[in-house]
PDB file of C-alpha atoms in Angstrom:
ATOM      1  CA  UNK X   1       0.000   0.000   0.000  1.00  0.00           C
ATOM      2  CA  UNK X   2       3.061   2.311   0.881  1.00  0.00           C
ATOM      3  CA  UNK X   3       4.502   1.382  -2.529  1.00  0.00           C
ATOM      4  CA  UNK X   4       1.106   2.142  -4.621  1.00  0.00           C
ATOM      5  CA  UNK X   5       0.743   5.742  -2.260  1.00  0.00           C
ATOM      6  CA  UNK X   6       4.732   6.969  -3.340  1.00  0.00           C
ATOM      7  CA  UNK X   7       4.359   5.841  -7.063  1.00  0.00           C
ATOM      8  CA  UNK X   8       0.958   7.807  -6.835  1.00  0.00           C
ATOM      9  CA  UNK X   9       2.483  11.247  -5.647  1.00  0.00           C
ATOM     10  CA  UNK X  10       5.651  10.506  -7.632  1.00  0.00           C
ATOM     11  CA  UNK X  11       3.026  10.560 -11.080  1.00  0.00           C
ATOM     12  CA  UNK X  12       1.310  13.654  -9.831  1.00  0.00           C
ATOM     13  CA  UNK X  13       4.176  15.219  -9.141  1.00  0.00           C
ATOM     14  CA  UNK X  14       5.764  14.355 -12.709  1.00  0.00           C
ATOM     15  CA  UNK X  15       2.563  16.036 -14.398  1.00  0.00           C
ATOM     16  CA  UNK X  16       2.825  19.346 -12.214  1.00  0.00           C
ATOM     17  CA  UNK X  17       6.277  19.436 -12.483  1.00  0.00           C
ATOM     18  CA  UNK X  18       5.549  19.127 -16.439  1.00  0.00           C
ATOM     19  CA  UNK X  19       2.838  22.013 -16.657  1.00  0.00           C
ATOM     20  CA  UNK X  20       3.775  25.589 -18.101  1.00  0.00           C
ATOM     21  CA  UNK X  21       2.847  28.369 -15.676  1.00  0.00           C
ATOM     22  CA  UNK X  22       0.423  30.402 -16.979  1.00  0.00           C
ATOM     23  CA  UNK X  23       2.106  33.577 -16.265  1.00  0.00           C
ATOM     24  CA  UNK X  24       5.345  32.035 -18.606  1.00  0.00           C
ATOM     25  CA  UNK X  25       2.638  32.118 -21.709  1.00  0.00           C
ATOM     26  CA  UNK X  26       1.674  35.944 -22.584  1.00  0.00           C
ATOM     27  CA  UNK X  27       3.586  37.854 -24.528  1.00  0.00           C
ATOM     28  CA  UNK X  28       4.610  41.196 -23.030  1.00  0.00           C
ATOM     29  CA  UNK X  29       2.808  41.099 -20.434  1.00  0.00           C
ATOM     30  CA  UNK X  30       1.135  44.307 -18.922  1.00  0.00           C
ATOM     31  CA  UNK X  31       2.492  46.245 -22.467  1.00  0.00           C
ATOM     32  CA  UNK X  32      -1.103  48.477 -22.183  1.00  0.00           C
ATOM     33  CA  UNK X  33       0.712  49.760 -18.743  1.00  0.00           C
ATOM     34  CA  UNK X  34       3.191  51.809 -20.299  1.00  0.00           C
ATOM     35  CA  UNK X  35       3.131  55.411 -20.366  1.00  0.00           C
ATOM     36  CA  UNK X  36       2.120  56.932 -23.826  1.00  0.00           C
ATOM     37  CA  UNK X  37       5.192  59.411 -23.873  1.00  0.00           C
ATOM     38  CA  UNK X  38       7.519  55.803 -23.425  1.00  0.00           C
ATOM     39  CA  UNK X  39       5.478  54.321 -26.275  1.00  0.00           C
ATOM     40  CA  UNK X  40       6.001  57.440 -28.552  1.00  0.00           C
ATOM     41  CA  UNK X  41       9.675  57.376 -28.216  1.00  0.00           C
ATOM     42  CA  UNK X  42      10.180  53.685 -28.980  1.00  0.00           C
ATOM     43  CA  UNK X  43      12.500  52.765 -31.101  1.00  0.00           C
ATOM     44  CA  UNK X  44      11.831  52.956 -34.657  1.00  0.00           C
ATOM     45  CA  UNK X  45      13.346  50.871 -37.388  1.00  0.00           C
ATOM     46  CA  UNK X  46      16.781  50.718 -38.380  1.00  0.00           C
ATOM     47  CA  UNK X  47      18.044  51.936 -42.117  1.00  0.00           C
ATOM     48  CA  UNK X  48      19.152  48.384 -43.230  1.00  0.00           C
ATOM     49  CA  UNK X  49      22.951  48.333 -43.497  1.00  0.00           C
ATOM     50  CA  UNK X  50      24.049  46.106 -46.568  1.00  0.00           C
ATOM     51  CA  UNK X  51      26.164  43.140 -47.240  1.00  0.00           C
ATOM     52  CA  UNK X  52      27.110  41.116 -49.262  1.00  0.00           C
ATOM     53  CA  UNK X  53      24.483  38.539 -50.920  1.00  0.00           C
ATOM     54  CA  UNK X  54      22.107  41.600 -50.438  1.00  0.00           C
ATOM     55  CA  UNK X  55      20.059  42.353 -53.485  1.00  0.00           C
ATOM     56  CA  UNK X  56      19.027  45.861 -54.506  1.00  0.00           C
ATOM     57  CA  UNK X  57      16.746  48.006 -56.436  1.00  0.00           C
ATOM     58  CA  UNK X  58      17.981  51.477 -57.157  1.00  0.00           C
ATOM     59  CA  UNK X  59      16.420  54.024 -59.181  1.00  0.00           C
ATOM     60  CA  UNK X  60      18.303  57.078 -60.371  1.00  0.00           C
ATOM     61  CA  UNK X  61      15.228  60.041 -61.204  1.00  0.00           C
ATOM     62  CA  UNK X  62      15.494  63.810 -62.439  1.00  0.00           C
ATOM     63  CA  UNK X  63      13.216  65.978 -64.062  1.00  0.00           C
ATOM     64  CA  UNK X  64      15.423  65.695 -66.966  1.00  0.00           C
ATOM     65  CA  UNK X  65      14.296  61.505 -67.431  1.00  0.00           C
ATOM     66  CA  UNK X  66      16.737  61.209 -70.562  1.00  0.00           C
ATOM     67  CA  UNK X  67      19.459  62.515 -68.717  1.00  0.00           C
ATOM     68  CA  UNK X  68      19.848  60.305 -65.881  1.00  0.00           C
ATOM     69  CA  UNK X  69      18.500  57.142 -68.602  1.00  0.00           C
ATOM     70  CA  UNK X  70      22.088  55.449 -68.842  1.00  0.00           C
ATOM     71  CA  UNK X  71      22.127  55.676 -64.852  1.00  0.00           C
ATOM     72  CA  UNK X  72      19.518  52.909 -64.484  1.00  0.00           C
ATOM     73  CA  UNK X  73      19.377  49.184 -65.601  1.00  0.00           C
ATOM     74  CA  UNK X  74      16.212  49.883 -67.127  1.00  0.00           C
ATOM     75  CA  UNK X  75      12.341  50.211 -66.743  1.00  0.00           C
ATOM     76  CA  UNK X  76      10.771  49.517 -70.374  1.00  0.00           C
ATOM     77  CA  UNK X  77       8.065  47.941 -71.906  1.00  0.00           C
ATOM     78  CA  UNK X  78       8.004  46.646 -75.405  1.00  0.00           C
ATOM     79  CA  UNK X  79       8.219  48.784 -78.489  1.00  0.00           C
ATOM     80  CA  UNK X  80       5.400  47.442 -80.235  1.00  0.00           C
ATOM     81  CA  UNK X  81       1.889  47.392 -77.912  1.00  0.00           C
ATOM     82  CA  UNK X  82       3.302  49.063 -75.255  1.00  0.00           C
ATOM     83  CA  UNK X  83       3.223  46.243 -73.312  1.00  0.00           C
ATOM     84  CA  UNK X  84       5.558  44.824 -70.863  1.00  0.00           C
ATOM     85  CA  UNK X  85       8.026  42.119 -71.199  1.00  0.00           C
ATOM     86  CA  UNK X  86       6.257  40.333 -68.672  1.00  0.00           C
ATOM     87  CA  UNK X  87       2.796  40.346 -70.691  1.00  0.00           C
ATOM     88  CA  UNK X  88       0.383  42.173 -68.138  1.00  0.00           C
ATOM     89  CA  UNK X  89       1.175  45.964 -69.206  1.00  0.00           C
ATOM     90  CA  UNK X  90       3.176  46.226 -65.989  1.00  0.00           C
ATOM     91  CA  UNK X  91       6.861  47.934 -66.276  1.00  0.00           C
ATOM     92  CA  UNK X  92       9.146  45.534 -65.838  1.00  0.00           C
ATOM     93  CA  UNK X  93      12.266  47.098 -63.376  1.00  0.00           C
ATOM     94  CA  UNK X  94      15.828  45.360 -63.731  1.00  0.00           C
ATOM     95  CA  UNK X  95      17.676  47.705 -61.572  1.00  0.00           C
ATOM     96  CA  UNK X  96      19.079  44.914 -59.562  1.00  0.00           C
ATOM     97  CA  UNK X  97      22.207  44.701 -58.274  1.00  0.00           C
ATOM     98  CA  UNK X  98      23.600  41.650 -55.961  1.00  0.00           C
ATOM     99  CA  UNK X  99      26.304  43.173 -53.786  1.00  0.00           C
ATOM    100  CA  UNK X 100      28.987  40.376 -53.909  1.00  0.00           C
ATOM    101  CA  UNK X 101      31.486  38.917 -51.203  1.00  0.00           C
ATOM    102  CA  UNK X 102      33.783  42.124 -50.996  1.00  0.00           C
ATOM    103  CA  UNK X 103      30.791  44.883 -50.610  1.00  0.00           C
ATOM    104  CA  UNK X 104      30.993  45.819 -54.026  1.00  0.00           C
ATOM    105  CA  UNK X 105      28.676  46.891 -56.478  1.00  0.00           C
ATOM    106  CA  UNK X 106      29.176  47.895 -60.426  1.00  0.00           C
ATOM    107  CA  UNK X 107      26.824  50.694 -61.160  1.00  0.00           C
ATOM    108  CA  UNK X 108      26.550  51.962 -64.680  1.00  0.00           C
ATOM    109  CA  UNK X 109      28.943  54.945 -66.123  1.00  0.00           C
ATOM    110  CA  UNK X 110      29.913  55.429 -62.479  1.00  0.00           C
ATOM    111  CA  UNK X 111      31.888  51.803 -62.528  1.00  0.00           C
ATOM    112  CA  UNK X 112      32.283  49.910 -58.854  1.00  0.00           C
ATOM    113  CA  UNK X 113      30.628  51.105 -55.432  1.00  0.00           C
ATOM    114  CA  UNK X 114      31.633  49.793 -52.492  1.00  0.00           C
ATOM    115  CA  UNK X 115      28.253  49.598 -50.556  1.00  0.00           C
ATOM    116  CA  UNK X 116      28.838  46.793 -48.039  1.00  0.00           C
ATOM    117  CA  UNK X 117      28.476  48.275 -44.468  1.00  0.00           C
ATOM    118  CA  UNK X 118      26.863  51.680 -45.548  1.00  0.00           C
ATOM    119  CA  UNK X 119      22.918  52.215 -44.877  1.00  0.00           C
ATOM    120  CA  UNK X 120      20.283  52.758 -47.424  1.00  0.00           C
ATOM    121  CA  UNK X 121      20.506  56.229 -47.094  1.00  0.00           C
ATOM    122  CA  UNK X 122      24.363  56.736 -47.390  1.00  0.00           C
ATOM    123  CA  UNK X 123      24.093  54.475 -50.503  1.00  0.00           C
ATOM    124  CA  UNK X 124      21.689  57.050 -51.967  1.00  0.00           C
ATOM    125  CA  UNK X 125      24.201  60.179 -51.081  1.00  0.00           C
ATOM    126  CA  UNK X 126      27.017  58.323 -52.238  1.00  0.00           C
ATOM    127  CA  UNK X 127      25.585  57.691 -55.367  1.00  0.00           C
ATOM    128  CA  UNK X 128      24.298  61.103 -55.994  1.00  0.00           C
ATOM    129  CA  UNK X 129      27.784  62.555 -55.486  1.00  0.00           C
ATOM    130  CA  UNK X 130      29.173  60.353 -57.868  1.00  0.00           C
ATOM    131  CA  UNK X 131      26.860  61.739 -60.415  1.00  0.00           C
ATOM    132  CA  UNK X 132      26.715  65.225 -59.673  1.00  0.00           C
ATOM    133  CA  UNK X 133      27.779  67.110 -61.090  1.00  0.00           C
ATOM    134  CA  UNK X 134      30.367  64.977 -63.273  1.00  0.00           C
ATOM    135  CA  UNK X 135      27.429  63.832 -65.337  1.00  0.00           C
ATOM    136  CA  UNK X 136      24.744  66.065 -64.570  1.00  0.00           C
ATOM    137  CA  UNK X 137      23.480  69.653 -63.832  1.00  0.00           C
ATOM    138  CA  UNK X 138      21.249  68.902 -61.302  1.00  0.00           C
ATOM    139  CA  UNK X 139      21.581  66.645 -58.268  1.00  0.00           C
ATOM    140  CA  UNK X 140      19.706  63.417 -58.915  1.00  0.00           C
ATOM    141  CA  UNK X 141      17.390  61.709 -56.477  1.00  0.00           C
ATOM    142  CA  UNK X 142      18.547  58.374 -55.558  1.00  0.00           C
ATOM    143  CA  UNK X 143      16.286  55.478 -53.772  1.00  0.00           C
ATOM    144  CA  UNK X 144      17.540  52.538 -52.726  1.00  0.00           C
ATOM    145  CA  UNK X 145      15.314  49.298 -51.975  1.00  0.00           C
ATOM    146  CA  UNK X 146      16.619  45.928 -50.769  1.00  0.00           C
ATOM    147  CA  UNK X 147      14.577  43.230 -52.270  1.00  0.00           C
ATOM    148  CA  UNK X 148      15.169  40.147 -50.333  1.00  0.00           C
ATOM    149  CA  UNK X 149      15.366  40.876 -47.255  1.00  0.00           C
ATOM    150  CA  UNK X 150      15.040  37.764 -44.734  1.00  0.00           C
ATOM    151  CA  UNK X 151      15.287  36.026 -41.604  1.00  0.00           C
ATOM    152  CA  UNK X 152      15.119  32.621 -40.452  1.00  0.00           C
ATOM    153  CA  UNK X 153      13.405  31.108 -37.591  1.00  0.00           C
ATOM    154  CA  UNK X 154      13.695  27.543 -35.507  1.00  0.00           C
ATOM    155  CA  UNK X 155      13.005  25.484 -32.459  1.00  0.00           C
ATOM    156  CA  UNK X 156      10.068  25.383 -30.776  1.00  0.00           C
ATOM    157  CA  UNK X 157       7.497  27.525 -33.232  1.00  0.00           C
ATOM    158  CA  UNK X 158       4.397  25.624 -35.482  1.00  0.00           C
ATOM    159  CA  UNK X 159       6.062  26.103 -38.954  1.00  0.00           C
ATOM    160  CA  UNK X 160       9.832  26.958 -38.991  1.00  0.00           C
ATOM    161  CA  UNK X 161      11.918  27.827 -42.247  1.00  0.00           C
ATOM    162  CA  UNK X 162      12.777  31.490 -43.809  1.00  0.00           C
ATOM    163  CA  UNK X 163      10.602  34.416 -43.881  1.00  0.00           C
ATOM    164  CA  UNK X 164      11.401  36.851 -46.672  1.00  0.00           C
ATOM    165  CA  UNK X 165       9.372  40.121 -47.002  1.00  0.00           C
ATOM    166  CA  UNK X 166       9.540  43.179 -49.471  1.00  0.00           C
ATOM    167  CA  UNK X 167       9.531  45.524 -46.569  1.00  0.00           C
ATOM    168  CA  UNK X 168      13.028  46.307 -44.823  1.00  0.00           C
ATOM    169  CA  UNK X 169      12.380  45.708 -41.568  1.00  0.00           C
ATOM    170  CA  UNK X 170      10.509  43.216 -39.310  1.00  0.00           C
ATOM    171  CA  UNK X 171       9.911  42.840 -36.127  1.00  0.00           C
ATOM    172  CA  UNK X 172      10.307  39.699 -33.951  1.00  0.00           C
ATOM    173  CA  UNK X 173       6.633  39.235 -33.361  1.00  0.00           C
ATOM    174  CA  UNK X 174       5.678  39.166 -36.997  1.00  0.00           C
ATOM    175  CA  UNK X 175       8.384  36.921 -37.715  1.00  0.00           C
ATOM    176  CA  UNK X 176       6.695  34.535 -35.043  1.00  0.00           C
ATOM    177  CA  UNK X 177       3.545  35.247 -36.400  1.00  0.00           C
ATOM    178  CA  UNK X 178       4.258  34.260 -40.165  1.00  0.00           C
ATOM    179  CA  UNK X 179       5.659  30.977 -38.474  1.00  0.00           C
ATOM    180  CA  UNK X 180       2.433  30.004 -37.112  1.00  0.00           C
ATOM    181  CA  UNK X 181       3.505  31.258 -33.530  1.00  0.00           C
ATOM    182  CA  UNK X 182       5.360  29.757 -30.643  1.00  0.00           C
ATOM    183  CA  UNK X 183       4.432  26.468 -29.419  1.00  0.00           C
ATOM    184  CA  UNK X 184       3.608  25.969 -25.820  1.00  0.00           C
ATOM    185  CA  UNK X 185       6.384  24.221 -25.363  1.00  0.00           C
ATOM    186  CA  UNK X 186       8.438  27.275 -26.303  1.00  0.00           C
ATOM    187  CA  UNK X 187      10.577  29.383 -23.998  1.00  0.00           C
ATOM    188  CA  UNK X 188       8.938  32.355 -24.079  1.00  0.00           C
ATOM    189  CA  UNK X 189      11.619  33.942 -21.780  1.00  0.00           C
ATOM    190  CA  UNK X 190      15.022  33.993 -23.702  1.00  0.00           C
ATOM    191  CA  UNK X 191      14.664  33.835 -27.481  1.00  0.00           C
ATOM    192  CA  UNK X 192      17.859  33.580 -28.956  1.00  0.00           C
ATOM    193  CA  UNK X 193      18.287  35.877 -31.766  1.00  0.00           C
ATOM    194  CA  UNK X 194      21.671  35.490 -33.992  1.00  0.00           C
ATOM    195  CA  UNK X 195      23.080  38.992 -36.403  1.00  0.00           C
ATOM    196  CA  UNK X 196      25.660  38.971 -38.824  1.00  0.00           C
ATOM    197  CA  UNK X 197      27.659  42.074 -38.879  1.00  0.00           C
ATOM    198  CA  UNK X 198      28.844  43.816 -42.002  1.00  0.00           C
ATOM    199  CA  UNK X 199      32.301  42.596 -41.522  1.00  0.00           C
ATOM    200  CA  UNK X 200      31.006  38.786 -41.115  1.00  0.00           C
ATOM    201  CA  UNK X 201      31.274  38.694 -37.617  1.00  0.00           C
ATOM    202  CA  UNK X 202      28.145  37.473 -35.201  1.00  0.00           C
ATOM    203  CA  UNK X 203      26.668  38.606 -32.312  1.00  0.00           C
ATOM    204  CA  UNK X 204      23.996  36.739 -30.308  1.00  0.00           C
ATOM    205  CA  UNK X 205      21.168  38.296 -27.968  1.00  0.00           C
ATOM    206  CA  UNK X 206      18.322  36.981 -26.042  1.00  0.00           C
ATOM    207  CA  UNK X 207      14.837  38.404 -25.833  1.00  0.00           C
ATOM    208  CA  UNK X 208      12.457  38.294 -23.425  1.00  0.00           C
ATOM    209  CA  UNK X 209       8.922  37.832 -24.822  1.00  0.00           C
ATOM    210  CA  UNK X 210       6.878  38.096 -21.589  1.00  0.00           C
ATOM    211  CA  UNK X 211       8.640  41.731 -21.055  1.00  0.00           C
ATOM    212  CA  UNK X 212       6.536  44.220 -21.454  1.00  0.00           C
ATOM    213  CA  UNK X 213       9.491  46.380 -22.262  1.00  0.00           C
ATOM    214  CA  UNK X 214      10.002  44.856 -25.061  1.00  0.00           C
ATOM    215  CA  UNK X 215       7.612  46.503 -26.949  1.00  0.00           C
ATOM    216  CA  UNK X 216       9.965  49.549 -27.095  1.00  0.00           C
ATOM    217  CA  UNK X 217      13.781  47.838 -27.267  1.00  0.00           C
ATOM    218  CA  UNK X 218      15.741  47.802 -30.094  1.00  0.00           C
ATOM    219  CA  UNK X 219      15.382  44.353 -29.764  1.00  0.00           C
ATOM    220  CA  UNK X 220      11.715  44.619 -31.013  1.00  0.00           C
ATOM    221  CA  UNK X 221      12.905  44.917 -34.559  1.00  0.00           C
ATOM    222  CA  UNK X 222      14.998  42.202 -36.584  1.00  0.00           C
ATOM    223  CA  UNK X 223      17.779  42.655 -38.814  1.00  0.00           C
ATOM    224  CA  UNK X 224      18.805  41.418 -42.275  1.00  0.00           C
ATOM    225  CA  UNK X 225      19.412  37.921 -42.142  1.00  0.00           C
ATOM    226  CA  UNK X 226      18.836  36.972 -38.406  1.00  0.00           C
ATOM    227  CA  UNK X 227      18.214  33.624 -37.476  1.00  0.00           C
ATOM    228  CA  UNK X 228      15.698  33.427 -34.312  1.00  0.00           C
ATOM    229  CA  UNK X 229      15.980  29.942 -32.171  1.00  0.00           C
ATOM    230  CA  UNK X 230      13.091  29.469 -29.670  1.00  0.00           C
ATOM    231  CA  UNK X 231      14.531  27.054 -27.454  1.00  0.00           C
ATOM    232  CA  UNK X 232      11.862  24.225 -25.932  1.00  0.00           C
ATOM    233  CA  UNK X 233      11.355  24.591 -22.435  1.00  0.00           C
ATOM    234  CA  UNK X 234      11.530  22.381 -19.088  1.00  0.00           C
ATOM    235  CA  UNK X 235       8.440  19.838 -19.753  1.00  0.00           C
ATOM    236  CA  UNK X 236       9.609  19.962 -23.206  1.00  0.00           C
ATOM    237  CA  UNK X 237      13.065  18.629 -22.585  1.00  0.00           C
ATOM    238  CA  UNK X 238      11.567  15.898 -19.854  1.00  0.00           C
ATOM    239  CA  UNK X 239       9.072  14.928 -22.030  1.00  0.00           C
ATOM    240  CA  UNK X 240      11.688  14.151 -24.672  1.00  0.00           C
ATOM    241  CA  UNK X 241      14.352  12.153 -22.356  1.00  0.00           C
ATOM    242  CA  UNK X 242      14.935   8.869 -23.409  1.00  0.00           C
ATOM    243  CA  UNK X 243      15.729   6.034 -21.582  1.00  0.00           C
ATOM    244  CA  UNK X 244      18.754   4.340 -22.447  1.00  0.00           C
ATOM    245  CA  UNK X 245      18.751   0.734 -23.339  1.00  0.00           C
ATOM    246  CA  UNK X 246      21.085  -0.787 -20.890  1.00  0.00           C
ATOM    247  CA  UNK X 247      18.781   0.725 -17.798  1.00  0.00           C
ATOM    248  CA  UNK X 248      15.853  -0.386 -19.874  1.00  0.00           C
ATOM    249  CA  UNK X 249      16.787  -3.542 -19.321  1.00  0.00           C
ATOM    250  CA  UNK X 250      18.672  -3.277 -15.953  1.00  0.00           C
ATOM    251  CA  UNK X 251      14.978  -2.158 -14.777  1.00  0.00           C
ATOM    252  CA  UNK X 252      13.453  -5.228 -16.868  1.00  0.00           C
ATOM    253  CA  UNK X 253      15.168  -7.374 -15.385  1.00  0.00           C
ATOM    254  CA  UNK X 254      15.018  -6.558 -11.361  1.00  0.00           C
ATOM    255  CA  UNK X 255      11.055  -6.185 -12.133  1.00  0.00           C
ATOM    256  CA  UNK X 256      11.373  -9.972 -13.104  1.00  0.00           C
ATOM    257  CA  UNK X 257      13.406 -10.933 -10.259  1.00  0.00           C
ATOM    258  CA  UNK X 258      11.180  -8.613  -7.875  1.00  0.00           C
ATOM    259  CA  UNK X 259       7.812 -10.988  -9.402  1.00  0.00           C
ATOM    260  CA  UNK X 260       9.578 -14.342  -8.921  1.00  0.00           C
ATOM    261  CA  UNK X 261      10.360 -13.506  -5.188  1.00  0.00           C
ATOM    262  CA  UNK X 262       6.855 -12.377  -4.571  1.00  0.00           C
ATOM    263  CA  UNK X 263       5.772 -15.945  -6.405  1.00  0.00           C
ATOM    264  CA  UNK X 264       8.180 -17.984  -3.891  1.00  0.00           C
ATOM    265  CA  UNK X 265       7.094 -16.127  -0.761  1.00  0.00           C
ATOM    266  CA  UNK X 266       3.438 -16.357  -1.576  1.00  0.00           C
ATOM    267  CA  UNK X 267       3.795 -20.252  -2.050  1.00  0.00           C
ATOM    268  CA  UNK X 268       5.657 -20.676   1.175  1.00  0.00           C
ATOM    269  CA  UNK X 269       3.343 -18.872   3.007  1.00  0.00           C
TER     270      UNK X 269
END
């Protein structure tokens, strides 16, 4: 009766021991607390910095169109109905450019730009300086769009893989959201979240989910290329302990010996 009582508590124990607490579950929890002023001055998104692998869209514009022509890859549509090359009357844009290992783009009549490690926005000045006024009157206007920007995401969330978007920037909860969200096995609590630097180095942080803090960190948005890991939590890694073989049957076997001892002694008795 002693034996059937511990094995008892030992089981309930095991399942409460197993359960999430409901306060580890919310994400940023008690956000709607925070003072309006602190939620106006949270931090926005960064200007993407590039690197290499990055692909970008950049459109050279004047009022003088024919002027700054040779400047971009080209926007056309066929000669004959006016219609696209792609078949729907839509322009078709091929100012790409892949920035490759070193940083470096080649940009047309201006010749190789080293871009790796600048932002958007010092791409655009740097390019307009180039052209003005060596090939043109007028200072051009200069945008610059990355078009594949990404992140990755793993662990503990309903559909992992790589989100890409044609926005530059996302933040941490969309990228959980386009993964189907956290499971509830997820550790809500310390989020790993893994950069690449211009220069190829790595830095790792960890962000806390249930903070309601978060909501104006830097951490809140991700940058280009960050790969998120949502580790599993307690009752997810004692769930998944297996037994090894050898105690498997170590166990096996003492439960054997344990039922032929209780077979001897109830026959002598």
């Amino acid at each position: 009766m002693k034996i059937q009582h511990f094995l008892f508590l030992a089981i309930v124990a095991l399942l409460l021991g197993s359960c999430n607490t409901s306060k580890d579950i919310p994400y940023m929890i008690d956000a709607g607390k925070l003072p309006q002023d602190v939620l106006q001055a949270a931090s926005k998104a960064n200007d993407p910095v590039i690197m290499p692998g990055d692909m970008l869209d950049i459109t050279v514009t004047s009022f003088n169109a024919e002027a700054v022509k040779p400047f971009n890859r080209g926007t056309y549509r066929s000669a004959e109905s006016g219609a696209s090359a792609t078949g729907n009357g839509q322009e078709q844009s091929q100012n790409y450019y892949l920035v490759d290992v070193a940083g470096n783009i080649e940009f047309p009549i201006v010749g190789k730009l080293h871009v790796g490690g600048l932002s958007k926005t010092a791409i655009e000045n740097l390019i307009a300086t180039r052209i003005y006024p060596k090939y043109l009157t007028e200072r051009p206007g200069v945008e610059v769009r990355m078009r594949n920007f990404h992140v990755s995401i793993l662990g503990e969330v309903a559909s992992p893989g790589v989100i890409t978007t044609q926005n530059e920037s996302m933040s941490i909860l969309e990228a959980i959201a386009k993964a189907g969200d956290l499971t509830i096995q997820g550790k809500r609590n310390n989020v790993m979240v893994i950069s690449t630097q211009a220069d190829g180095s790595r830095t790792v942080r960890y962000v806390n989910l249930n903070d309601k803090n978060l909501i104006v960190s830097p951490d809140f948005y991700l940058h280009q290329n960050d790969i998120i890991y949502v580790e599993p939590n307690a009752s997810k890694a004692r769930s998944s302990w297996a037994v090894p073989p050898a105690l498997t049957l170590t166990v096996s076997s003492i439960g054997t010996l344990i039922s032929i001892a209780t077979f001897i002694i109830t026959l002598t008795k």
